[in-house]
mmCIF file of C-alpha atoms and ligand atoms in Angstrom:
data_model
loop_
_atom_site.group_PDB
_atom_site.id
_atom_site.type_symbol
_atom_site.label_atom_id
_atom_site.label_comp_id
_atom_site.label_asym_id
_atom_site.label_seq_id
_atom_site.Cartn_x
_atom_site.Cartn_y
_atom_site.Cartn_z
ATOM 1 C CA UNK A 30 152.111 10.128 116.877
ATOM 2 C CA UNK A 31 150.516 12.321 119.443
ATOM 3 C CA UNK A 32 149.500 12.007 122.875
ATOM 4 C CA UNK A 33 145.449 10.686 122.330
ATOM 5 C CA UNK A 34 144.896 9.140 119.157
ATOM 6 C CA UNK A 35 141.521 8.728 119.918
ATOM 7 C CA UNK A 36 140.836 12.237 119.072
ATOM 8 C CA UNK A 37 142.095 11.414 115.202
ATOM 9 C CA UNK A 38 138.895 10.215 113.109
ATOM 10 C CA UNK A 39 139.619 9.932 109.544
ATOM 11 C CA UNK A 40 137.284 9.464 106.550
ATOM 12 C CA UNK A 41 137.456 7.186 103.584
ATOM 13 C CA UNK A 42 137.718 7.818 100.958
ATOM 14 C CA UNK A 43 140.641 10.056 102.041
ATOM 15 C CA UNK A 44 142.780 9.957 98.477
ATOM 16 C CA UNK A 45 142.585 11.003 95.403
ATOM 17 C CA UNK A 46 144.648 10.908 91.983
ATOM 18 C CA UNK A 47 145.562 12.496 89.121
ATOM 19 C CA UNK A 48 146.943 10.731 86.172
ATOM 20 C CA UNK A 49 148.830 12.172 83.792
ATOM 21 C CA UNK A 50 147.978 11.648 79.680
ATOM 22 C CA UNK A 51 144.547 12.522 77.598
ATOM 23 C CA UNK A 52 142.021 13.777 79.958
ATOM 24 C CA UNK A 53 143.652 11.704 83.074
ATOM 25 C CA UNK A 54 142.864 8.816 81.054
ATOM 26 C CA UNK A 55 142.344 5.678 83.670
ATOM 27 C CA UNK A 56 146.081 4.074 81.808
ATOM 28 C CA UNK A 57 148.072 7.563 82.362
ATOM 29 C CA UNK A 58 150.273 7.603 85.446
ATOM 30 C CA UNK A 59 149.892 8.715 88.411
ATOM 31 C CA UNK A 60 151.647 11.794 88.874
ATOM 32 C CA UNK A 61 149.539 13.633 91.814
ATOM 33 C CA UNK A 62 147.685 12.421 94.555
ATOM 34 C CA UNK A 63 145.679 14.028 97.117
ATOM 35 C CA UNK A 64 145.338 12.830 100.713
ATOM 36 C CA UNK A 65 142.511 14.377 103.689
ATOM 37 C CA UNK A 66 144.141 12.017 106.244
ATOM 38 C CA UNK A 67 145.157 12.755 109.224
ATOM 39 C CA UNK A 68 147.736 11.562 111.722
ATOM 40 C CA UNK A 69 147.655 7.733 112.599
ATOM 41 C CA UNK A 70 144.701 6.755 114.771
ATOM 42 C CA UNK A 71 146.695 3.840 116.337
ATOM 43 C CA UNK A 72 146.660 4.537 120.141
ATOM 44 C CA UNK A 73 149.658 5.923 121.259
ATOM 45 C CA UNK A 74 150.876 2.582 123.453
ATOM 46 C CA UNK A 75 150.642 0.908 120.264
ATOM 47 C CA UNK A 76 153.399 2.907 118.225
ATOM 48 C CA UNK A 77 155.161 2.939 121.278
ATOM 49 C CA UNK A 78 155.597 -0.646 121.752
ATOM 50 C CA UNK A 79 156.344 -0.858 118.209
ATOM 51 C CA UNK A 80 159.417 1.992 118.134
ATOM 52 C CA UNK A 81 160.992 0.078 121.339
ATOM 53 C CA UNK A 82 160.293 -3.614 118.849
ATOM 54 C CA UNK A 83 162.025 -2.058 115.556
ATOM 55 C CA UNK A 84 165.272 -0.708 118.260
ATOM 56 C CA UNK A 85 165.624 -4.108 119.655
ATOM 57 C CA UNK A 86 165.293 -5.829 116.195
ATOM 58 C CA UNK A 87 167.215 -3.019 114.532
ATOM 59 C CA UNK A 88 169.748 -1.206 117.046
ATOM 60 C CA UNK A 89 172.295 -0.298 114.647
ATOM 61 C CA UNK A 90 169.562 1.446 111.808
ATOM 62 C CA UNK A 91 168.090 4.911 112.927
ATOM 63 C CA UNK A 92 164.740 5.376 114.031
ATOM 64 C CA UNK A 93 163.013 9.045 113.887
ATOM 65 C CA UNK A 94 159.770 9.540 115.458
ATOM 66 C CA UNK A 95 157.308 12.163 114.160
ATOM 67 C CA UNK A 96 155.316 13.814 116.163
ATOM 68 C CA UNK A 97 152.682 16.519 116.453
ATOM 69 C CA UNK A 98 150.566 18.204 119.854
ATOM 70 C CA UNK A 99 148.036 20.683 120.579
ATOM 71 C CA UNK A 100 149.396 24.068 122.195
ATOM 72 C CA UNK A 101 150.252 22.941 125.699
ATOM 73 C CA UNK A 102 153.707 22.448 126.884
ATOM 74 C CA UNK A 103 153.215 20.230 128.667
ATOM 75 C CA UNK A 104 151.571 17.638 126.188
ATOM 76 C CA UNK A 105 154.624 18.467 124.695
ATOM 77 C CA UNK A 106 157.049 16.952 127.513
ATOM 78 C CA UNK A 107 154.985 14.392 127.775
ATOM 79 C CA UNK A 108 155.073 12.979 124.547
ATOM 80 C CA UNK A 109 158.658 13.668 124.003
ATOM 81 C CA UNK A 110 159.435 11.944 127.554
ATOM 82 C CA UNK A 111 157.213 8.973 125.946
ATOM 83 C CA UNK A 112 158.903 8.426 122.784
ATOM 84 C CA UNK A 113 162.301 9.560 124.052
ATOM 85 C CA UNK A 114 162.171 6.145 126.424
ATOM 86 C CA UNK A 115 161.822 4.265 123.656
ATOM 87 C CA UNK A 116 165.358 4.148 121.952
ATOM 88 C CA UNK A 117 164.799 6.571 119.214
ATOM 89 C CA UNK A 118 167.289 8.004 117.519
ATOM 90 C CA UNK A 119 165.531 11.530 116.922
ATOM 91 C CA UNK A 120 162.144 13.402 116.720
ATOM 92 C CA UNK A 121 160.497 14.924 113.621
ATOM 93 C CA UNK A 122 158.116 17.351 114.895
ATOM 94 C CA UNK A 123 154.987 17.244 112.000
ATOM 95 C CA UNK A 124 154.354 21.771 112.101
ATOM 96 C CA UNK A 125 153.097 21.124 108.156
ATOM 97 C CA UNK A 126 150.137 18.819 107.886
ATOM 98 C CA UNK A 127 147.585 21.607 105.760
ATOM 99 C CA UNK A 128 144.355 19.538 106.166
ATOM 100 C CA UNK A 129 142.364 18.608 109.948
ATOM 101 C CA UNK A 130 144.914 19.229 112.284
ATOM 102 C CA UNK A 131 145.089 22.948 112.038
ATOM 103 C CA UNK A 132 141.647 23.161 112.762
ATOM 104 C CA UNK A 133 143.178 21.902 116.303
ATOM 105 C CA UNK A 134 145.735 24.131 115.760
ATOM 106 C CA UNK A 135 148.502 21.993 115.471
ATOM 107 C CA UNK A 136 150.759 21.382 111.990
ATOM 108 C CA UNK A 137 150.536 23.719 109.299
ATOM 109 C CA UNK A 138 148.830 25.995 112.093
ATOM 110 C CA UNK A 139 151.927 26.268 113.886
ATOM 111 C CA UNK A 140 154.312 25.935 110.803
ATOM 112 C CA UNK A 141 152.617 29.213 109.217
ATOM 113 C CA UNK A 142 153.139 31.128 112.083
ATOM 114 C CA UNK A 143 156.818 32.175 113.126
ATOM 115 C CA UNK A 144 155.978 33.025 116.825
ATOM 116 C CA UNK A 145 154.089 30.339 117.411
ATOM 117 C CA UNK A 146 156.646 28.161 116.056
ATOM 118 C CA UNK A 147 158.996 29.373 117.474
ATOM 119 C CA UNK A 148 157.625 29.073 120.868
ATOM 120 C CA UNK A 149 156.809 25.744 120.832
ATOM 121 C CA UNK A 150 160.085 24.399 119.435
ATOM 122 C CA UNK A 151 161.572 26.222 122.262
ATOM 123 C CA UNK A 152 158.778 24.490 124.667
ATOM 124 C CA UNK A 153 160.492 20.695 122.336
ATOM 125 C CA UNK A 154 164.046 21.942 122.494
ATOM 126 C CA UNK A 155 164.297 22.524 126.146
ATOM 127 C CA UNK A 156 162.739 19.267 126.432
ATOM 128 C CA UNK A 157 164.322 16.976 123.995
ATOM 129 C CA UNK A 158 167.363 14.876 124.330
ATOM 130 C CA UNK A 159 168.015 13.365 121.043
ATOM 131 C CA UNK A 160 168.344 15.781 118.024
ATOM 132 C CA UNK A 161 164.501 17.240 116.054
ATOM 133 C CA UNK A 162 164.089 18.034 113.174
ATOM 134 C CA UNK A 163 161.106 20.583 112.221
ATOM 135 C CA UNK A 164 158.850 19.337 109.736
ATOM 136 C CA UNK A 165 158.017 22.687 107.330
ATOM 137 C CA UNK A 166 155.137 23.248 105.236
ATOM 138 C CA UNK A 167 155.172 24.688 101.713
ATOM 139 C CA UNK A 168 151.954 26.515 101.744
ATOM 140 C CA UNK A 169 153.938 29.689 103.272
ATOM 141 C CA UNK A 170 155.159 32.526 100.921
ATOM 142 C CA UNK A 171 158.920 32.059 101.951
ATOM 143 C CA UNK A 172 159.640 28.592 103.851
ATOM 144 C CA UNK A 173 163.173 30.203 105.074
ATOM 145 C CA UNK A 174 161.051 32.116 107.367
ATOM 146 C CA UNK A 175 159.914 29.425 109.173
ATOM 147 C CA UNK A 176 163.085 26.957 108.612
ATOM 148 C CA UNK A 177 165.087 29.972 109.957
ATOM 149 C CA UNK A 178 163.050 29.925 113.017
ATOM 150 C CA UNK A 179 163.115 26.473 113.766
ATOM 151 C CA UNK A 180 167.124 26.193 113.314
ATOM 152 C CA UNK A 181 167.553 29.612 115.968
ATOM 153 C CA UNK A 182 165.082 27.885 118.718
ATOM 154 C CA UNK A 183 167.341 25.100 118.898
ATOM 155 C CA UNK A 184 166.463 22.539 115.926
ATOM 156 C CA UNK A 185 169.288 20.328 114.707
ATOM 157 C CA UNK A 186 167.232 20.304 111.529
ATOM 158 C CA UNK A 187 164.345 20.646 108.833
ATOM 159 C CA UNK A 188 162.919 18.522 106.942
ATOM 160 C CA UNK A 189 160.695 19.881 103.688
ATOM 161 C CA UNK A 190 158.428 19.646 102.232
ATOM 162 C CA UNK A 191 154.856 18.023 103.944
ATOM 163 C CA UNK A 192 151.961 18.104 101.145
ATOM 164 C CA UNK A 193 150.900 21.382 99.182
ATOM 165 C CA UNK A 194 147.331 22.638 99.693
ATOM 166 C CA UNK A 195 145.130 21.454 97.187
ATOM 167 C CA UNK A 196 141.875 20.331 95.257
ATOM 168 C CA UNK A 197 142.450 17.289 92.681
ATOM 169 C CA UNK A 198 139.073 18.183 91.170
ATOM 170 C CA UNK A 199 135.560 18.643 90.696
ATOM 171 C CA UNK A 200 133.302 15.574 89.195
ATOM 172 C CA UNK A 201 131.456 16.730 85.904
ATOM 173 C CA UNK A 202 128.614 14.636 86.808
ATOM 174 C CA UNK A 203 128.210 15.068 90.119
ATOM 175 C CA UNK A 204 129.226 18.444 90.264
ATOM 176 C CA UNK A 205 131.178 17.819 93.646
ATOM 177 C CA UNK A 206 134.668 18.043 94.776
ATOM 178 C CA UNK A 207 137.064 14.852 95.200
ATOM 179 C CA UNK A 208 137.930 13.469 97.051
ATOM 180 C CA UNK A 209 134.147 12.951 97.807
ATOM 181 C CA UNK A 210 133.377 12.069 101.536
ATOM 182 C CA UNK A 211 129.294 11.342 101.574
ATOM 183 C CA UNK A 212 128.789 14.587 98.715
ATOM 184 C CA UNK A 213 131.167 17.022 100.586
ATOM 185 C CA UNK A 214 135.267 17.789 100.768
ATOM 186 C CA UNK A 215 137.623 19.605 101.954
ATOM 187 C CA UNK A 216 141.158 20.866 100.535
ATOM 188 C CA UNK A 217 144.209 18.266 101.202
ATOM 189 C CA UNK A 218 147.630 17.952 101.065
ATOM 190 C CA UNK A 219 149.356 17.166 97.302
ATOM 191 C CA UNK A 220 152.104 14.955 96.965
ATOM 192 C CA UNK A 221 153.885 12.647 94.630
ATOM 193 C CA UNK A 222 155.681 13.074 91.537
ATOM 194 C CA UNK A 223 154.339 16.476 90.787
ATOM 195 C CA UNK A 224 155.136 17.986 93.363
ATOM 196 C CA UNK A 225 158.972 17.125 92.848
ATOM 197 C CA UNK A 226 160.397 20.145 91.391
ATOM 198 C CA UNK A 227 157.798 22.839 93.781
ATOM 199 C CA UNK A 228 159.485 20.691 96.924
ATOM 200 C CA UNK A 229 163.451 20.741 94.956
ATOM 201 C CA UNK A 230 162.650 24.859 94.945
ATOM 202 C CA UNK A 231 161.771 25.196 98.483
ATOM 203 C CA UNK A 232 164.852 22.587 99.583
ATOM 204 C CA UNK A 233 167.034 24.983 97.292
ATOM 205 C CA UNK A 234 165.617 28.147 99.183
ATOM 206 C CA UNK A 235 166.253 26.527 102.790
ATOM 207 C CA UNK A 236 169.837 25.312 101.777
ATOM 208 C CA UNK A 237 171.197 28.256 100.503
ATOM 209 C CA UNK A 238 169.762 29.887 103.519
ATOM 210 C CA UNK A 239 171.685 27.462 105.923
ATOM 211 C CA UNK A 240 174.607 27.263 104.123
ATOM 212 C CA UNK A 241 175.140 31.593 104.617
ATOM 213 C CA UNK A 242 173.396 31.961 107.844
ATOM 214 C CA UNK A 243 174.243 28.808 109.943
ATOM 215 C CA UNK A 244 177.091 26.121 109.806
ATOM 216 C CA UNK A 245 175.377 24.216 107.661
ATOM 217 C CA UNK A 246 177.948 21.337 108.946
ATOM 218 C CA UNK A 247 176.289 21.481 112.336
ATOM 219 C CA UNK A 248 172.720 21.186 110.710
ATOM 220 C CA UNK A 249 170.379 18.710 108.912
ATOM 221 C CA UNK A 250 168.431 19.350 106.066
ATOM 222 C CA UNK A 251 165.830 15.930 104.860
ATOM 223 C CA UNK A 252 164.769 16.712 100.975
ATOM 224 C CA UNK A 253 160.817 15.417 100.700
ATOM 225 C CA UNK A 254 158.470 15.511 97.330
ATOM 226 C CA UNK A 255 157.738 13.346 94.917
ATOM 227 C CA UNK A 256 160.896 11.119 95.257
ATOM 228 C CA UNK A 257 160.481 7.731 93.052
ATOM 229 C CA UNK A 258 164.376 7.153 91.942
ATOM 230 C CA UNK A 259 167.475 7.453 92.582
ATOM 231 C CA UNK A 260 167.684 10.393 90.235
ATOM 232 C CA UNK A 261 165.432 12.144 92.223
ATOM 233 C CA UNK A 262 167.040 11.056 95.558
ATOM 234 C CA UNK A 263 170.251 12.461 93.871
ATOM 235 C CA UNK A 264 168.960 15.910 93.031
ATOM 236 C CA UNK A 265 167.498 16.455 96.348
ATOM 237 C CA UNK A 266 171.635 15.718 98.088
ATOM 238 C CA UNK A 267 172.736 17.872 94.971
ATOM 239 C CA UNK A 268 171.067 20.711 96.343
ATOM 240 C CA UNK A 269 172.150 20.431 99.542
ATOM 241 C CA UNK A 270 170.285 17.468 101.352
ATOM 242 C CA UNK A 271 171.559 15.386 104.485
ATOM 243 C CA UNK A 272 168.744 13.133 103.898
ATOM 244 C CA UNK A 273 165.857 12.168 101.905
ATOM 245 C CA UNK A 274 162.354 10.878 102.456
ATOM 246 C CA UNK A 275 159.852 8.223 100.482
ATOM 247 C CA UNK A 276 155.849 8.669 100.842
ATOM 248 C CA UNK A 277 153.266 8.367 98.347
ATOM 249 C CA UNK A 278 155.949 6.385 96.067
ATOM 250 C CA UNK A 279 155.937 3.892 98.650
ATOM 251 C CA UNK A 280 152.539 3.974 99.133
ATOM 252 C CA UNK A 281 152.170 2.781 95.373
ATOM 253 C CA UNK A 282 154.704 0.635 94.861
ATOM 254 C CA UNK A 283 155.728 -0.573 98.265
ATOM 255 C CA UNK A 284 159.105 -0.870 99.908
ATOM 256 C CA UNK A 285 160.876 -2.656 97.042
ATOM 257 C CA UNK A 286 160.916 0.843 95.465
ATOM 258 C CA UNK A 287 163.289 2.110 98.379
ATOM 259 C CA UNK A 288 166.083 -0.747 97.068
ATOM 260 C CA UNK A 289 165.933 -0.239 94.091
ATOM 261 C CA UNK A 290 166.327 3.686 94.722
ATOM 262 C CA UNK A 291 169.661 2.914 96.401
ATOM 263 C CA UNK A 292 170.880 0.796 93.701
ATOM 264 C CA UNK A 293 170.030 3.763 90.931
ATOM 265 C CA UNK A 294 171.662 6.552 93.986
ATOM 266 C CA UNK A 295 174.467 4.152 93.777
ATOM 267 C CA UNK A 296 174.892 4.115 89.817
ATOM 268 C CA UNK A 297 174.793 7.448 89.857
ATOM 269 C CA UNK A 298 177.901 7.544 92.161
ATOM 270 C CA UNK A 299 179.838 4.992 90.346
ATOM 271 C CA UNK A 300 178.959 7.388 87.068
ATOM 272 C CA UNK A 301 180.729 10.613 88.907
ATOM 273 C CA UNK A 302 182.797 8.660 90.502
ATOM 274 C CA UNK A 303 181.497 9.881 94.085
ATOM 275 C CA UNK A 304 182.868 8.123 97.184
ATOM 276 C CA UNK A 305 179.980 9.476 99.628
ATOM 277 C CA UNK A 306 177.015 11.381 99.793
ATOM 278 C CA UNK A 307 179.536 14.468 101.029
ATOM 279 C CA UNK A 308 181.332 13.988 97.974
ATOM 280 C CA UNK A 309 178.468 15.804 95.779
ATOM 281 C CA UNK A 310 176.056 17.280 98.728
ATOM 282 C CA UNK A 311 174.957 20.921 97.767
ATOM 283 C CA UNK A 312 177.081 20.638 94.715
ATOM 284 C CA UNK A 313 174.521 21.967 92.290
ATOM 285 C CA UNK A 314 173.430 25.277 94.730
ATOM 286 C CA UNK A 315 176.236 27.281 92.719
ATOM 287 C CA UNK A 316 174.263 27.048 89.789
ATOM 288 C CA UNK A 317 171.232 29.064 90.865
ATOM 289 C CA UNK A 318 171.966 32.645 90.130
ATOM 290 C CA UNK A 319 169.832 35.762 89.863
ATOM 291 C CA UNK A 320 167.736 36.422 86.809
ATOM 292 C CA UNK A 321 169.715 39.907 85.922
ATOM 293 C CA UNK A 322 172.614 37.270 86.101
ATOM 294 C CA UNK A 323 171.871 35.119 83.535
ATOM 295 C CA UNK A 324 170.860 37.883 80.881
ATOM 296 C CA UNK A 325 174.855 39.499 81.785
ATOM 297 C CA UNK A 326 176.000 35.516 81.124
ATOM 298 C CA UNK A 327 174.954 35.102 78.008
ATOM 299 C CA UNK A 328 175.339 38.682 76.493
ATOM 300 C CA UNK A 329 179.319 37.280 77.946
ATOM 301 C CA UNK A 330 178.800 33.896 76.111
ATOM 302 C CA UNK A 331 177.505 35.585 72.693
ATOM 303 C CA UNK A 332 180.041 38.141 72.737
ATOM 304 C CA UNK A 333 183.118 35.936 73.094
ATOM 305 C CA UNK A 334 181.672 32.815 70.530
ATOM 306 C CA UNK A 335 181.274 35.891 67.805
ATOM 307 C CA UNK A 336 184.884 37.162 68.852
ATOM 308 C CA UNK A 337 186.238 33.189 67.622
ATOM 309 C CA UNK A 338 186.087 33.497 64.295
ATOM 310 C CA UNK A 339 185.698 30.318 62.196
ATOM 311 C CA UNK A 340 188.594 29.762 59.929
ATOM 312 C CA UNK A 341 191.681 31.556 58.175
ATOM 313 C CA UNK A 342 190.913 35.095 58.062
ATOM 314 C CA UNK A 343 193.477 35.704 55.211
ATOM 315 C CA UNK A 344 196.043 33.737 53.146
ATOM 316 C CA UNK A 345 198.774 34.979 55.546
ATOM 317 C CA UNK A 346 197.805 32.340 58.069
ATOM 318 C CA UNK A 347 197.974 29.551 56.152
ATOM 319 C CA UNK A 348 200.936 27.284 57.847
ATOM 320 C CA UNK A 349 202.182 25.455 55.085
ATOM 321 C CA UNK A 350 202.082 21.268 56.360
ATOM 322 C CA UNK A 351 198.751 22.268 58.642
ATOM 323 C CA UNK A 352 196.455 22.665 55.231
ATOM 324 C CA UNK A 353 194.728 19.449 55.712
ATOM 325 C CA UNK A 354 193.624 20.701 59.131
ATOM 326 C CA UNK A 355 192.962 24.041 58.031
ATOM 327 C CA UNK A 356 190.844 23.710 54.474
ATOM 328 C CA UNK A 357 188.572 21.347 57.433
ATOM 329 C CA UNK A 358 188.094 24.490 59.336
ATOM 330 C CA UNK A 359 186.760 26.411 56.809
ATOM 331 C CA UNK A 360 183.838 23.288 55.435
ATOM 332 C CA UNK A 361 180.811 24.082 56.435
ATOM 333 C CA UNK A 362 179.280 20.938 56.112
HETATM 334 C C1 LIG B 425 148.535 9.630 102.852
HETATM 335 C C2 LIG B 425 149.576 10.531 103.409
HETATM 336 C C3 LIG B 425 149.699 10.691 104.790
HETATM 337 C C4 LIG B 425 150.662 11.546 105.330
HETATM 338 N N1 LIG B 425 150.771 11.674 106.693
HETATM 339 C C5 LIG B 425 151.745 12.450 107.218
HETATM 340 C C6 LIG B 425 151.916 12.542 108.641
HETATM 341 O O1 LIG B 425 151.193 11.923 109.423
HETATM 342 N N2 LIG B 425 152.904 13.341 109.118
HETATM 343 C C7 LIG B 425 153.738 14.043 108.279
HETATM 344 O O2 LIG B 425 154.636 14.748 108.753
HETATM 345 N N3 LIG B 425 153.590 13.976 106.929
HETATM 346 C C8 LIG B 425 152.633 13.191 106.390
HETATM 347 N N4 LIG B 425 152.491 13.104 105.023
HETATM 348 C C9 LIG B 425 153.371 13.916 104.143
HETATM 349 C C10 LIG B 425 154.545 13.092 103.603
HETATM 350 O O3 LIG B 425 155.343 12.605 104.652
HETATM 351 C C11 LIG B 425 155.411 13.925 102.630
HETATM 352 O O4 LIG B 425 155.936 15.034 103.314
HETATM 353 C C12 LIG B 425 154.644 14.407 101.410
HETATM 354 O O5 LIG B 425 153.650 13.483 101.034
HETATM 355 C C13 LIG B 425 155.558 14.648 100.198
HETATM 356 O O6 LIG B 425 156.330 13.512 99.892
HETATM 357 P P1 LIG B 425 155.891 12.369 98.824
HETATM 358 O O7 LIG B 425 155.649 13.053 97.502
HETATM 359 O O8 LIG B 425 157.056 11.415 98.805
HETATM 360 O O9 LIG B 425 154.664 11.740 99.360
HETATM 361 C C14 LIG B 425 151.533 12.258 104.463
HETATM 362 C C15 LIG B 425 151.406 12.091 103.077
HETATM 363 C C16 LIG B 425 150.450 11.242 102.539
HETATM 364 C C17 LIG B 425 150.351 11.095 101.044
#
């Protein structure tokens, strides 16, 4: 939300797909998808009403607003003072949206921009009651940079990643760019399955930077991209997620997907035998190494399966009573 929706004016179409299979065949799945919207264009009283309606029905499940201004503090504190009376839990402040709102200099705008960012989230943070989380964008060289920032000016959290800058494609016939708004486009934000193992990199990148520059204890990290599953649910807390989030798989499939995600999360616990979400959080981060590392691991490997050798090396070692187990270690078939 933001302070004057009325300012929001989206276009339709606004989405467009890309299908995996022979030439994005119209049966292939979808595996990308391209969106030009923008924020909601409900009025702001609206969402409000609705926040304090899902607290009442809801009190004990956690409600996070996102959020997203122009550069003015105080638009800021007054939407935080807004959605702050409503009950919620905490605020997720949208610095990542690549398409529209920058040209208003809000999202991706402030998300690419350390000083920026990290002047407004100390405008939010001085402001703010209940914990934020800073939305990031991928469409940055290194997305520490800007997670690093956030978590210094006083975030509790981030949250990564919002869509990836893109163009699904250009018609063959027409000539003209997609998704096609009366002949014309503009680049959007990509999202969806495809985009699941660009957003597990940069979640990888921000853990390992919380986990050796800040308490990571005291600190939230939300895994976003191209979550479907509980697999994929599971490999964002495996690389060091508090939290994960659902978009364009719910936009296809609708909320049954999210129960069905827990019950596959859940498997997956049973199958490790994992009591919690603690009990395997960040557990895969000691698996990333350095390139130069890997090459020195597997000279290691080769060099110690060559030093077992296979079988009796002379008729000295044979044991007498083991020669049923020892004629099988020397069959090579
Ligand atoms: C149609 C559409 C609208 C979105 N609107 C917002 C938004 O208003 N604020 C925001 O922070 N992210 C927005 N996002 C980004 C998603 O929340 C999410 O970060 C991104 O799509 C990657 O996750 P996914 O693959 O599960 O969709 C939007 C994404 C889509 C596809």
């Amino acid at each position: 939300v933001s302070l004057d929706a009325a300012k929001v004016i989206n276009v339709t179409p606004r989405y467009s797909r890309l299908r995996a299979g022979a030439n994005g065949s119209a049966k292939g799945q979808i595996i990308g998808w391209e969106n030009i919207e923008l924020i909601s264009d409900r009025p702001l009283e609206t969402m409000l009403k609705e926040f304090k309606q899902l607290k009442k029905e809801y009190p004990d499940r956690i409600l996070i607003a996102s959020i997203m201004e122009e550069y003015n503090k105080a638009g800021w504190e007054e939407l935080i003072d807004r959605v702050e009376q409503t009950g919620i839990d905490a605020i997720e402040v949208n610095f990542s949206c690549p398409h529209g709102m920058p040209e208003r200099k809000m999202g991706a705008a402030v998300g690419q921009d350390c000083a920026l960012l990290e002047e407004v989230c100390g405008w939010i943070n001085a402001k703010a009651t209940v914990p934020v989380w800073a939305k990031m964008t991928p469409n940055i060289t290194d997305i520490t940079m800007p997670a690093r920032v956030a978590l210094s000016s006083g975030c509790e959290g981030v949250a990564a990643i919002n869509t990836i800058m893109s163009v699904m494609g250009i018609s063959l016939d027409t000539l003209r760019p997609e998704p096609c708004v009366e002949g014309y486009s503009t680049p959007g934000g990509y999202s969806c399955k495809a985009v699941h193992p660009i957003a597990l990199a940069k979640v990888m990148s921000i853990a390992k930077m919380m986990k050796s520059e800040f308490n990571d204890k005291n600190y939230s990290l939300s895994g976003i991209g191209g979550v479907e599953t509980g697999g994929d649910a599971a490999e964002f807390i495996l690389l060091g997620a508090n939290t994960v989030q659902v978009c364009t798989g719910v936009m296809m499939h609708g909320y049954g997907l999210v129960k069905k995600l827990c019950e596959e999360l859940k498997d997956f616990m049973k199958k490790h035998n994992f009591k919690s979400i603690e009990d395997f959080r960040g557990v895969s981060l000691q698996y990333f190494t350095t390139h130069t590392d890997l090459v020195r691991r597997q000279q290691e490997a080769i060099r110690e399966r060559k030093a077992i050798k296979k079988g009796l090396q002379s008729d000295k070692e044979w044991t007498g009573d083991g020669f049923v187990k020892e004629t099988e270690s020397m069959v090579s078939n």
